[in-house]
Tab-separated table of C-alpha atoms in Angstrom:
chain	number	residue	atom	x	y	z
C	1	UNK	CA	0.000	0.000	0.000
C	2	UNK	CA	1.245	3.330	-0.871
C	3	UNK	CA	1.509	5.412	2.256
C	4	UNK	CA	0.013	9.159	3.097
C	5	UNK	CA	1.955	11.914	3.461
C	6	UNK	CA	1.448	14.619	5.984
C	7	UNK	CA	-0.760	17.343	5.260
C	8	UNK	CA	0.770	20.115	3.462
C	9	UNK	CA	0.442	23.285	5.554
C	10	UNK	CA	0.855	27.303	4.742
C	11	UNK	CA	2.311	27.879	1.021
C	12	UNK	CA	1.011	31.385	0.842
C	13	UNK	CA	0.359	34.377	3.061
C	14	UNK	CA	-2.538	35.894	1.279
C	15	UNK	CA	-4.453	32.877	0.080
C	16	UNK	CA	-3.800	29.848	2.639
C	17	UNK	CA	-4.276	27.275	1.916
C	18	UNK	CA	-3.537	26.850	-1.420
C	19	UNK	CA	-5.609	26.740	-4.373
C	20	UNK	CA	-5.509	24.778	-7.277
C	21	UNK	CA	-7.011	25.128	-10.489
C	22	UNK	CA	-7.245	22.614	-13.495
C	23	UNK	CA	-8.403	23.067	-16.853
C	24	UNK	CA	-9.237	20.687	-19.726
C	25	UNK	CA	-10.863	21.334	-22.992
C	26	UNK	CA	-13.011	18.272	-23.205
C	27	UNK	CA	-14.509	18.016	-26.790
C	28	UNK	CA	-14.433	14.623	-26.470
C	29	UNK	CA	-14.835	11.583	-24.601
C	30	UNK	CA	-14.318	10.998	-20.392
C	31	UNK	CA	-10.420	10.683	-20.230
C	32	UNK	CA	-9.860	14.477	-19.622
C	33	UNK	CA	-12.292	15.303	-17.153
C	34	UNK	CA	-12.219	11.200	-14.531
C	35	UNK	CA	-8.143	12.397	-14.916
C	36	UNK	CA	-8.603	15.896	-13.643
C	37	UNK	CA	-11.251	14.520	-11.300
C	38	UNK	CA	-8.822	12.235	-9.307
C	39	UNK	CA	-5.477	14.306	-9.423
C	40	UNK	CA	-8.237	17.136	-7.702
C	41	UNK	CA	-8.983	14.330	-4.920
C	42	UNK	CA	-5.515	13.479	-4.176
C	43	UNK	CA	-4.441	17.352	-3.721
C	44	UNK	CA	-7.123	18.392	-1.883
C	45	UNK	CA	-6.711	15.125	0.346
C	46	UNK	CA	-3.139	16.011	0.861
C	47	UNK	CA	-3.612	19.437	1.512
C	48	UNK	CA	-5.883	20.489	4.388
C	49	UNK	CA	-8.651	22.977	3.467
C	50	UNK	CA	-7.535	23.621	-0.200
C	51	UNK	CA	-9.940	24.075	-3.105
C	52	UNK	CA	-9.645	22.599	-6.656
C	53	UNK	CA	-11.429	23.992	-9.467
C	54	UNK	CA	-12.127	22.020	-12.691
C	55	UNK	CA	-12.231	24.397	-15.651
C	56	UNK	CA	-13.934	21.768	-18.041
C	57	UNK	CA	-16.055	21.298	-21.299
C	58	UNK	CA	-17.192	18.014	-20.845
C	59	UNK	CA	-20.920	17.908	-21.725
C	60	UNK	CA	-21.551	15.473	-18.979
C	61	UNK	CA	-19.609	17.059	-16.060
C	62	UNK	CA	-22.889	17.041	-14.293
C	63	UNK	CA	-23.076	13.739	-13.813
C	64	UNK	CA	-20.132	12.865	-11.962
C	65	UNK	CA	-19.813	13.472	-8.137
C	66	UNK	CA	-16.943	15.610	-6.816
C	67	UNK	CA	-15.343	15.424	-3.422
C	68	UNK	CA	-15.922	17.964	-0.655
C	69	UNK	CA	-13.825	20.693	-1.768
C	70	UNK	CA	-13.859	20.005	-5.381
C	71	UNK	CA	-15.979	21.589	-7.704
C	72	UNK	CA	-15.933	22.528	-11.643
C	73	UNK	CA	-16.898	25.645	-14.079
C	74	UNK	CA	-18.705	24.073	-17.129
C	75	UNK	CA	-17.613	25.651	-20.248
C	76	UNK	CA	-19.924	25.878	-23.776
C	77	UNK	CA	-19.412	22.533	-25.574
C	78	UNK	CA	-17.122	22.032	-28.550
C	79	UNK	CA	-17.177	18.814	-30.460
C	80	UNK	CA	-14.505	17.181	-33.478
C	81	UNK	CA	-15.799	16.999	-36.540
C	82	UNK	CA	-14.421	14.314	-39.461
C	83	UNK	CA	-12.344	16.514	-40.895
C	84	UNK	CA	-10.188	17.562	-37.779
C	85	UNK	CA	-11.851	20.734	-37.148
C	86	UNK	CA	-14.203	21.825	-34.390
C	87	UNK	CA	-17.462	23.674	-34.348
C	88	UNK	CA	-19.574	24.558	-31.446
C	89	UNK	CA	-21.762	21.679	-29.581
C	90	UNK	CA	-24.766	23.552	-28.919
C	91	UNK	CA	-24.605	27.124	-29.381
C	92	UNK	CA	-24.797	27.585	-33.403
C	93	UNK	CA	-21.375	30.398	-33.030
C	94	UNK	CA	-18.378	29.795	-35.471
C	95	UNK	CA	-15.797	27.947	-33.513
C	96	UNK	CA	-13.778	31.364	-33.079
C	97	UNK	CA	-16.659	33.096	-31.076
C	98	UNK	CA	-17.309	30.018	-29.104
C	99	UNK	CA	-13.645	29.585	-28.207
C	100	UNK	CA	-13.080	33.320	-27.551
C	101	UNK	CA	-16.502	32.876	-25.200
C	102	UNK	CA	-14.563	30.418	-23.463
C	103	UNK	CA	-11.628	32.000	-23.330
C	104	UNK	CA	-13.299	35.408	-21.468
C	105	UNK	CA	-14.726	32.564	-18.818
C	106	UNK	CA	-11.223	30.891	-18.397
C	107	UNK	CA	-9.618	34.338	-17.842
C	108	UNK	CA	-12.636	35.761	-15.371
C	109	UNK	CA	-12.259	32.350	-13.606
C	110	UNK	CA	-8.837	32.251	-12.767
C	111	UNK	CA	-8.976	36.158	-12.077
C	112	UNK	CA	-11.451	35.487	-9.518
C	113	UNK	CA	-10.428	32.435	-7.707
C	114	UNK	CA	-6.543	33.405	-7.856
C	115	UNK	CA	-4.817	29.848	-8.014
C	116	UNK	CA	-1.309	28.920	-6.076
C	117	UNK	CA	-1.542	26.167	-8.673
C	118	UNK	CA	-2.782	25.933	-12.405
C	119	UNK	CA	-2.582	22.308	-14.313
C	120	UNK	CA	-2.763	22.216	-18.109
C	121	UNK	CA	-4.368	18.799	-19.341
C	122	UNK	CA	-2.152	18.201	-22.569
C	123	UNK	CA	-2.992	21.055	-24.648
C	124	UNK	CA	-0.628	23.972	-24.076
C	125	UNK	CA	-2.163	26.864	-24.975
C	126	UNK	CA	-5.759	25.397	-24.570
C	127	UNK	CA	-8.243	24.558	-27.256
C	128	UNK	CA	-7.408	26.886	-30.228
C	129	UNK	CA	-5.460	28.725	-27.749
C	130	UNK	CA	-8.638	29.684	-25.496
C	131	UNK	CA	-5.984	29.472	-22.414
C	132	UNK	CA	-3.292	31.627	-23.313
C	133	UNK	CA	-4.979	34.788	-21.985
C	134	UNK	CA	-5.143	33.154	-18.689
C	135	UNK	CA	-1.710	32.135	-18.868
C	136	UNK	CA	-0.321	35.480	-19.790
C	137	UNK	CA	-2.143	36.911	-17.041
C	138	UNK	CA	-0.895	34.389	-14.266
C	139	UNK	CA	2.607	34.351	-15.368
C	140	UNK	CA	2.622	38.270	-15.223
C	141	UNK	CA	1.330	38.059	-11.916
C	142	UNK	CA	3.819	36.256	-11.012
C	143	UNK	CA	2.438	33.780	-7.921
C	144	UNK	CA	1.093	31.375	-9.802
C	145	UNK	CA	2.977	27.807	-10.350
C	146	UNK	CA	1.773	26.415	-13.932
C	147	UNK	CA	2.321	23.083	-14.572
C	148	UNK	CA	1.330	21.185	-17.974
C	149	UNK	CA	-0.030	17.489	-17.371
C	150	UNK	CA	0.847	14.976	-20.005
C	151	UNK	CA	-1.101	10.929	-20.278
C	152	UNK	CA	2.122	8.719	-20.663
C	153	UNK	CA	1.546	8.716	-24.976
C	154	UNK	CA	0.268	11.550	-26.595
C	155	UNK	CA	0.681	10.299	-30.156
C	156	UNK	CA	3.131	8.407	-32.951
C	157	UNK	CA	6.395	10.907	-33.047
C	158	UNK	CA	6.323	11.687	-36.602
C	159	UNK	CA	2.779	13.193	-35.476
C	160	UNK	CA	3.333	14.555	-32.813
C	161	UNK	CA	6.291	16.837	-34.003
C	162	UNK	CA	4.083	18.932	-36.548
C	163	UNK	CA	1.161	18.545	-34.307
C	164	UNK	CA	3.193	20.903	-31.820
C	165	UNK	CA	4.240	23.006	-34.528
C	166	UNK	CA	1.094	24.721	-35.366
C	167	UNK	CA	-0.168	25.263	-32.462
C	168	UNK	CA	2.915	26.801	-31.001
C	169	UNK	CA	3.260	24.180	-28.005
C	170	UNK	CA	6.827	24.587	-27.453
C	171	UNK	CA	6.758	28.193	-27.310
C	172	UNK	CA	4.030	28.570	-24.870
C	173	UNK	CA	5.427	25.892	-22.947
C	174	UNK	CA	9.178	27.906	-22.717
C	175	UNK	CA	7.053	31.098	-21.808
C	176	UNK	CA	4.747	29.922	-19.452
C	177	UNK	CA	4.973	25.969	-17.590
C	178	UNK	CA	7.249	25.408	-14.450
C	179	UNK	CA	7.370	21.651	-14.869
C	180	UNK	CA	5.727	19.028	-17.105
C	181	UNK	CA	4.391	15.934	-15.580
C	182	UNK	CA	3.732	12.951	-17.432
C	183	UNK	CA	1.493	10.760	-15.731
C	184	UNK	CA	3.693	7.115	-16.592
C	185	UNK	CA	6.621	5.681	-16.557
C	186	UNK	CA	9.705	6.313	-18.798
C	187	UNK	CA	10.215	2.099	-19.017
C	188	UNK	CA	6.841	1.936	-20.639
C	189	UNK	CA	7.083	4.982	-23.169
C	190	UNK	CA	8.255	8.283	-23.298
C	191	UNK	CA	5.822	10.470	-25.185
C	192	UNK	CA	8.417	13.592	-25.804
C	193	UNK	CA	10.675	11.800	-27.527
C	194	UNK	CA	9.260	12.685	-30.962
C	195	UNK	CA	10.037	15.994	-30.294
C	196	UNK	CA	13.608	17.893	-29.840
C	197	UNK	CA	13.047	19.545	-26.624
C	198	UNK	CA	15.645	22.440	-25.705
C	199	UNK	CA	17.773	21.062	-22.502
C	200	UNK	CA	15.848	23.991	-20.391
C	201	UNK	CA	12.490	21.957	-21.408
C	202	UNK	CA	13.885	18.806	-21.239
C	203	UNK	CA	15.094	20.005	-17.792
C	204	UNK	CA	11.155	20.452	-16.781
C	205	UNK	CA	10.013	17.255	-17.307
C	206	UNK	CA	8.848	14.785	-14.276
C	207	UNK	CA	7.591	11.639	-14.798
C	208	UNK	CA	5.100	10.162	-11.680
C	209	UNK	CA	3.924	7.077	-12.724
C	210	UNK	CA	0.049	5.913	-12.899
C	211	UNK	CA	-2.372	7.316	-11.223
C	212	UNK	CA	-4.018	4.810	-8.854
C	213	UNK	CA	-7.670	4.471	-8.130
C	214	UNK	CA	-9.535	3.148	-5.591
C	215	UNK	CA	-13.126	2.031	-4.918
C	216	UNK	CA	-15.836	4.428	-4.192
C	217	UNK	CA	-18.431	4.698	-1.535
C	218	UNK	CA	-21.022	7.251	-0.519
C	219	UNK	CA	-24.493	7.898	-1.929
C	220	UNK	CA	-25.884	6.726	-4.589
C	221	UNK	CA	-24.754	8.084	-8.367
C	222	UNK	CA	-27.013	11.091	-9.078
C	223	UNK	CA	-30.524	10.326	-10.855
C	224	UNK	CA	-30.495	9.799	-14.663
C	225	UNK	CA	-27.735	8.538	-14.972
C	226	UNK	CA	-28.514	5.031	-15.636
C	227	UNK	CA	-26.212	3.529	-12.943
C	228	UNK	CA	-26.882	0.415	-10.750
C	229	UNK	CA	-26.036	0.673	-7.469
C	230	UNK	CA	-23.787	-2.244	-6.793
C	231	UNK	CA	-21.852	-4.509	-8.997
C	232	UNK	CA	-23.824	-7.815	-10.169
C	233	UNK	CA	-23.198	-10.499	-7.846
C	234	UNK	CA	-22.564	-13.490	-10.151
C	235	UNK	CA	-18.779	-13.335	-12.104
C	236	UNK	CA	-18.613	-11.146	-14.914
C	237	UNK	CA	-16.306	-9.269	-17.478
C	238	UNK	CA	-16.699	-6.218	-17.488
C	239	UNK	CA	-16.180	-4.492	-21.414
C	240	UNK	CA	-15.739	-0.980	-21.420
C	241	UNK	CA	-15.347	2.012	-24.597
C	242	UNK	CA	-14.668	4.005	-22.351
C	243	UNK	CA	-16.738	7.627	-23.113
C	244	UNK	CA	-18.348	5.446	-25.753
C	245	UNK	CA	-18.075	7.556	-29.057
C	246	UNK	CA	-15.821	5.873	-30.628
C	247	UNK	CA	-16.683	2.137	-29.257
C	248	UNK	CA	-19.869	0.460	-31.351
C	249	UNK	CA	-16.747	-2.292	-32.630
C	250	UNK	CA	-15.693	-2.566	-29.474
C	251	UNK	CA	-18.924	-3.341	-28.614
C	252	UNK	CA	-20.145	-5.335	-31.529
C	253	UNK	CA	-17.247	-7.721	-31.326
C	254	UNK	CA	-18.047	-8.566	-27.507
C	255	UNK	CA	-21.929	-9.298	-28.438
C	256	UNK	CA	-21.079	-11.046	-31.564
C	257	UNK	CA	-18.469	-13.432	-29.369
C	258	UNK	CA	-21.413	-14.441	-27.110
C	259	UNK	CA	-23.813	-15.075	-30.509
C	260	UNK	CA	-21.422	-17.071	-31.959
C	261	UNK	CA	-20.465	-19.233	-28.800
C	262	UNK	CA	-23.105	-20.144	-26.741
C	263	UNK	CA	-20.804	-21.649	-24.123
C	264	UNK	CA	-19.193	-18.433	-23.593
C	265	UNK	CA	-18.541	-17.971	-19.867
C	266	UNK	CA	-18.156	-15.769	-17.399
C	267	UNK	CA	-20.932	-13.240	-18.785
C	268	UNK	CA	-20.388	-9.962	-19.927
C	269	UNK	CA	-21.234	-6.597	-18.320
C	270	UNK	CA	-21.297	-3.951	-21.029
C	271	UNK	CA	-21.090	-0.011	-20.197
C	272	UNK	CA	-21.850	1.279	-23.387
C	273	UNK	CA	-20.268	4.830	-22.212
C	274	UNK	CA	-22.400	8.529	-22.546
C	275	UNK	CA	-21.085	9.006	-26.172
C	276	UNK	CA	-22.106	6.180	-28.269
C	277	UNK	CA	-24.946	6.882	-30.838
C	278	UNK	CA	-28.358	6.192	-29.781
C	279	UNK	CA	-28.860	4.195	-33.210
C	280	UNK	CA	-26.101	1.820	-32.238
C	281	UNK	CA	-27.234	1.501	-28.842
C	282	UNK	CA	-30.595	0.704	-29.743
C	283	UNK	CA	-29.474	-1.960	-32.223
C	284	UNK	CA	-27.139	-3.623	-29.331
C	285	UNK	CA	-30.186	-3.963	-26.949
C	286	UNK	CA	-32.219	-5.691	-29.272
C	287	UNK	CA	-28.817	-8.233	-29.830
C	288	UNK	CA	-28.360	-8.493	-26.141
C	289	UNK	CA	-32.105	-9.512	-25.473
C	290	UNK	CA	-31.909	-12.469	-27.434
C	291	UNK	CA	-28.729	-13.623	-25.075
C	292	UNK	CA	-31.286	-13.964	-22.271
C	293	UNK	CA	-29.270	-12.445	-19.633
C	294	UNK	CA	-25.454	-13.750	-20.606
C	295	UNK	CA	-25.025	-9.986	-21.748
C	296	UNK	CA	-26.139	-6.931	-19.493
C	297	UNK	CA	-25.379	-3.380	-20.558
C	298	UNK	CA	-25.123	-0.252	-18.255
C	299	UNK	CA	-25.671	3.578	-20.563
C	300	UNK	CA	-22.727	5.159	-18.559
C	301	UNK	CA	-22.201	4.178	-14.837
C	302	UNK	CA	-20.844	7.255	-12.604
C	303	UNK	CA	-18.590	4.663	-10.250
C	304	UNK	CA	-16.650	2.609	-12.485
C	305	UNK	CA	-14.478	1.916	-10.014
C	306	UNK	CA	-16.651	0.067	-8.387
C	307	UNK	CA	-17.130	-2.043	-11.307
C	308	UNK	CA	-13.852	-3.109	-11.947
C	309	UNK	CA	-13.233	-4.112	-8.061
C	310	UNK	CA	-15.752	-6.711	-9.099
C	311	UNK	CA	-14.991	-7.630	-12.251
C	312	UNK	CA	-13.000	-11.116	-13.117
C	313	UNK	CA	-11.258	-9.142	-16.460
C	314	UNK	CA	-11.627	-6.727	-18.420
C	315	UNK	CA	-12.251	-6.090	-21.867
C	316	UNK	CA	-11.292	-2.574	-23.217
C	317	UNK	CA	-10.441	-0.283	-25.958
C	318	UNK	CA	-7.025	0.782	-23.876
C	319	UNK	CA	-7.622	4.575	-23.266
C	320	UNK	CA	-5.257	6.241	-20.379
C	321	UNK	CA	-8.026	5.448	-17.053
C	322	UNK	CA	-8.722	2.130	-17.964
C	323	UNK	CA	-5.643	1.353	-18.208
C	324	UNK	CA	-5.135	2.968	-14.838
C	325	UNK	CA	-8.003	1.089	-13.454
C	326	UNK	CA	-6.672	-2.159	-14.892
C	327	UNK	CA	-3.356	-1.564	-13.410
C	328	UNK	CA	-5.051	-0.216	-10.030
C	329	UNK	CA	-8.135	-3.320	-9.704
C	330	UNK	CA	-5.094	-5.638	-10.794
C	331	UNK	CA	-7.361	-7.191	-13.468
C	332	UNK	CA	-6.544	-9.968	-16.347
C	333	UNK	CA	-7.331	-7.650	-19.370
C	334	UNK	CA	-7.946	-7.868	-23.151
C	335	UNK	CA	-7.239	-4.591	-25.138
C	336	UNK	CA	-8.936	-4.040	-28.369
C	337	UNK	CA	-7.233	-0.495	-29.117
C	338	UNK	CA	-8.682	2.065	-31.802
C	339	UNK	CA	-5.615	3.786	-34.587
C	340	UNK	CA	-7.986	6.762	-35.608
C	341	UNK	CA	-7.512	9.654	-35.267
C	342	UNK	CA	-4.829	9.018	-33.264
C	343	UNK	CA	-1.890	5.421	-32.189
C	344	UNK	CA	-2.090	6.357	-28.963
C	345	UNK	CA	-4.222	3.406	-27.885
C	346	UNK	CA	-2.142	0.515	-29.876
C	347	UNK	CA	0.993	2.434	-28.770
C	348	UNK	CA	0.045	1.805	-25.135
C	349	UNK	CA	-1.613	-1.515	-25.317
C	350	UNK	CA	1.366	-3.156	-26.997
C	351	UNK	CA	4.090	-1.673	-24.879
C	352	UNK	CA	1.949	-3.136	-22.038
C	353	UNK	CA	1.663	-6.437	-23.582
C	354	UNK	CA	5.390	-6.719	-24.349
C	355	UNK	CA	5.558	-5.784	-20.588
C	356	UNK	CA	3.295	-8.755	-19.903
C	357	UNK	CA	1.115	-6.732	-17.879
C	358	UNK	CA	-1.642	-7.801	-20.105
C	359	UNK	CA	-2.691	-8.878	-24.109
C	360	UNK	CA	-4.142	-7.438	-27.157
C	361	UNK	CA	-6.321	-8.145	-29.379
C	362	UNK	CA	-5.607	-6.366	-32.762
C	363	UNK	CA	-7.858	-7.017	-35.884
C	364	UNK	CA	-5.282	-7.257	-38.155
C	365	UNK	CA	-2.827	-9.848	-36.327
C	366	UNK	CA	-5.338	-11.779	-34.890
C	367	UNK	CA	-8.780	-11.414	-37.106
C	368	UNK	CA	-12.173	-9.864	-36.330
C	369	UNK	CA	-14.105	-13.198	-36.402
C	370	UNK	CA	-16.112	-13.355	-32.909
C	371	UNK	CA	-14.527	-16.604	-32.170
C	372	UNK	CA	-10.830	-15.171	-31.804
C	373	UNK	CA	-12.786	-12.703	-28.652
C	374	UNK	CA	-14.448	-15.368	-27.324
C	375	UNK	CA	-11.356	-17.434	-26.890
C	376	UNK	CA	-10.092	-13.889	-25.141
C	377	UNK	CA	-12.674	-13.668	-22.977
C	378	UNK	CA	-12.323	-17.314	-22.036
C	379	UNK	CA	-8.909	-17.101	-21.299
C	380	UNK	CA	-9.312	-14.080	-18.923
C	381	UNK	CA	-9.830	-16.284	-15.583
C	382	UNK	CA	-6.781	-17.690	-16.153
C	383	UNK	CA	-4.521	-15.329	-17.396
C	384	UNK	CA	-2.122	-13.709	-15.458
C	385	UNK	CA	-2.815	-10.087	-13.736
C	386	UNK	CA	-0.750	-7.256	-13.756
C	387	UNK	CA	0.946	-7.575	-10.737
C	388	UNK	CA	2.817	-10.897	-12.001
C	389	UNK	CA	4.881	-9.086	-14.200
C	390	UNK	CA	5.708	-5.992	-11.331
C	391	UNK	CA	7.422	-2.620	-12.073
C	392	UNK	CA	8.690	-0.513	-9.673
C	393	UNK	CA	6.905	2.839	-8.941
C	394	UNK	CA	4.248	1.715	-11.735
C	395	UNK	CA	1.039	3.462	-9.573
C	396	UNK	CA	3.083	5.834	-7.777
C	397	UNK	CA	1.769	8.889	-10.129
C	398	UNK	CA	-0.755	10.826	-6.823
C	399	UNK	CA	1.935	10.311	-4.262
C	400	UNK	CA	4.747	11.782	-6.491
C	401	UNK	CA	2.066	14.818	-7.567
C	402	UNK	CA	1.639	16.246	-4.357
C	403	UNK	CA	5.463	15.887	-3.439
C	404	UNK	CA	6.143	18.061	-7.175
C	405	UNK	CA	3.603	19.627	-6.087
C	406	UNK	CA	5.101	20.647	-2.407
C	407	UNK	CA	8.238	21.758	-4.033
C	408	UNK	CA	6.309	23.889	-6.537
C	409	UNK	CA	4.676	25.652	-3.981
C	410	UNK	CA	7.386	25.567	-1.372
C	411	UNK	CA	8.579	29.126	-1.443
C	412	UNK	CA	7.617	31.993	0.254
C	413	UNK	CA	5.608	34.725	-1.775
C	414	UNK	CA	8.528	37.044	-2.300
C	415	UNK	CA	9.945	33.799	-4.115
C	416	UNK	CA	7.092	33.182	-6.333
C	417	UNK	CA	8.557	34.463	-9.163
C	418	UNK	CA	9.089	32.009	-12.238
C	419	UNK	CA	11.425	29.348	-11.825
C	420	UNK	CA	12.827	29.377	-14.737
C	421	UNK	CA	13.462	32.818	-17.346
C	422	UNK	CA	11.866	33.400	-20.344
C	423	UNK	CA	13.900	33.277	-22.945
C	424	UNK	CA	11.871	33.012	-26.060
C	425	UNK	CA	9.241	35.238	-27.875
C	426	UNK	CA	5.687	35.209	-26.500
C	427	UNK	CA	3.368	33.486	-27.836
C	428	UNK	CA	1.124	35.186	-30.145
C	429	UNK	CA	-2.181	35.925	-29.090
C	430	UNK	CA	-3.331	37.767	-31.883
C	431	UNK	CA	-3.260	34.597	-34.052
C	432	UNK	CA	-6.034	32.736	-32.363
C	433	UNK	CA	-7.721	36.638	-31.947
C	434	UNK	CA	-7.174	36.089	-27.794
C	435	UNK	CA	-4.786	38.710	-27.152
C	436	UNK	CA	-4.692	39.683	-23.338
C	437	UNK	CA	-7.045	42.861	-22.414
C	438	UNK	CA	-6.497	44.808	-19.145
């Protein structure tokens, strides 16, 4: 068991105890936010009386709980489209108003609640650089520590190099972050490496391992949200897409294993996830009907945790928390990863499986006939958990966040300055039309 440390006390005069704000863009998916959500828990858990804010745009914020101390500012919705663009969610604006609305609510926000700490999910300078105002105005300030969180792999190199290019990463991260974190280990992958870093960047970067999670307990998951209270009672598998929009093969595959093998044991418990189409889902119900009960499926369940302390395995597309869940429940676990629109799924499963920490299942080694999952799932009782093949420091990630976190914010106001000097051009703000106004 990992073991507490002691609270963190007084960081700074004016504002004690600290307070920590995190922001992530959210157009798509769960990752963002349920990563946000549990590095909030572990500061505020660490640190007595300090407040987290969640700057998210997560249409389905609202249906998570947040611990006491916790809470979040929803911002208007953005979504991906096919063609790698974004447009507004809900609101009918061109994406440049919508971001520059959300930009004017990232700036008020962090104006107002004045954060010790500020952590960057991934994205630099924000979505369409919505967060470089805010950034401007908290480095000029002067007392606030900005850190920029990185999952353990971001992307294939030779994407991730022009990817950073045009949207000015590496200046804005020169100008404006403290440290980078990257939430793995360096013996699984090292997601910067497709990029040449100056030594003063390189010189930033902390890696903290997983980030573990435990079960959950309290009140029931808020109504209409299509949760059951408890795991089911009999064995099960649980198969997971994650947020769900990208996961109807995921899905399909798993139903079509139990229609073509009517043997198929331990049953499957399906959590279809908030974002998969309603046509799909619809279609998937009327498959899993005629299984007569050896498939259930859950719309989105608010606790997963809870579900994977129960599960036997686990079948999954391989996104960042379930693997951290996997790793964390110690489960036997199939990964099905997606390649579109990004490798960052097969890139993780497959260093994990030449880790043996668990196995893959990829369409075009091993086939997409139902059979080849249905041997998977079979297997999963047997096969070996995560834990037989150990690494040192693997779910260490929360414990080593709030010790970068006590050295960040270890000084005493009059040393609050930025750690390290700016030594490149700013960031230009007038190219995303979010230039910094008094």
């Amino acid at each position: 068991m990992h073991q507490p440390q002691p609270p963190l006390r007084s960081i700074h005069p004016d504002r004690t105890p600290p307070r920590i704000l995190l922001y992530s863009h959210d157009t798509f998916g769960l990752g963002h936010l349920r990563r946000s959500r549990t590095i909030a828990q572990a500061l505020v858990s660490a640190f007595p009386d300090a407040s987290a804010l969640i700057l998210t745009g997560s249409p389905v914020a609202g249906r998570f709980d947040f611990p006491e101390r916790v809470d979040h500012v929803r911002l208007p919705g953005v979504v991906k489209t096919q063609d790698g663009g974004y447009t507004a969610r809900n609101l009918g604006l061109p994406i440049e108003e919508t971001t520059g609305i959300r930009a004017e609510i990232i700036r008020a926000t962090a104006r107002a609640f004045r954060p010790t700490l500020a952590i960057v999910d991934k994205e630099p300078t924000g979505l369409h650089g919505e967060f470089l105002p805010a950034l401007e105005e908290m480095r000029a300030a002067g007392d606030t520590r900005i850190v920029l969180g990185l999952r353990d792999v971001l992307d294939a190199p030779e994407a991730l190099q022009p990817e950073w290019e045009r949207k000015d990463a590496m200046a804005a991260v020169e100008r404006y972050y403290d440290q980078l974190w990257i939430y793995g280990l360096p013996q699984i992958y090292r997601p910067l490496d497709g990029l040449d870093l100056p030594p003063e960047i390189a010189g930033r970067v902390r890696y903290t391992g997983y980030l573990r999670r435990e079960p959950t307990e309290g009140a029931a998951a808020r109504a209409g949200d299509h949760s059951v209270g408890e795991p089911p009672g009999e064995p099960y598998v649980l198969v997971t897409p994650g947020g769900g929009g990208d996961g109807a093969a995921l899905v399909d595959w798993t139903i079509a294993a139990y229609e073509a093998d009517p043997g198929l044991e331990p049953r499957a418990l399906i959590v279809y996830g908030p974002f998969l189409e309603d046509s799909r889902r619809r279609e998937f119900a009327r498959r899993i009907r005629r299984l007569k009960g050896r498939v259930e499926a859950l719309d989105f369940h608010s606790r997963m945790e809870n579900l994977y302390a129960g599960a036997v395995g686990v079948v999954a597309m391989g996104g960042y928390n379930t693997f951290c869940e996997i790793l964390s429940f110690d489960k036997p676990s199939v990964l099905a990863p997606r390649t579109r629109p990004r490798l960052e799924q097969r890139i993780r499963a497959e260093a994990a499986e030449a880790l043996g920490l668990l196995r893959t299942l990829d369409s075009d080694r091993d086939g997409a006939d139902p059979l080849a999952m249905a041997a998977a799932i079979r297997a999963l009782p047997g096969q070996p958990p995560p834990t037989a093949s150990p690494l040192p420091g693997l779910l260490g990630g929360l414990d080593r966040i709030v010790a970068l976190t006590r050295e960040l914010l270890g000084a005493d106001a009059a040393d609050a300055a930025p750690v390290t000097p700016i030594r490149r051009a700013a960031v230009s703000l007038s190219r995303a039309g979010l230039g910094s106004r008094a």
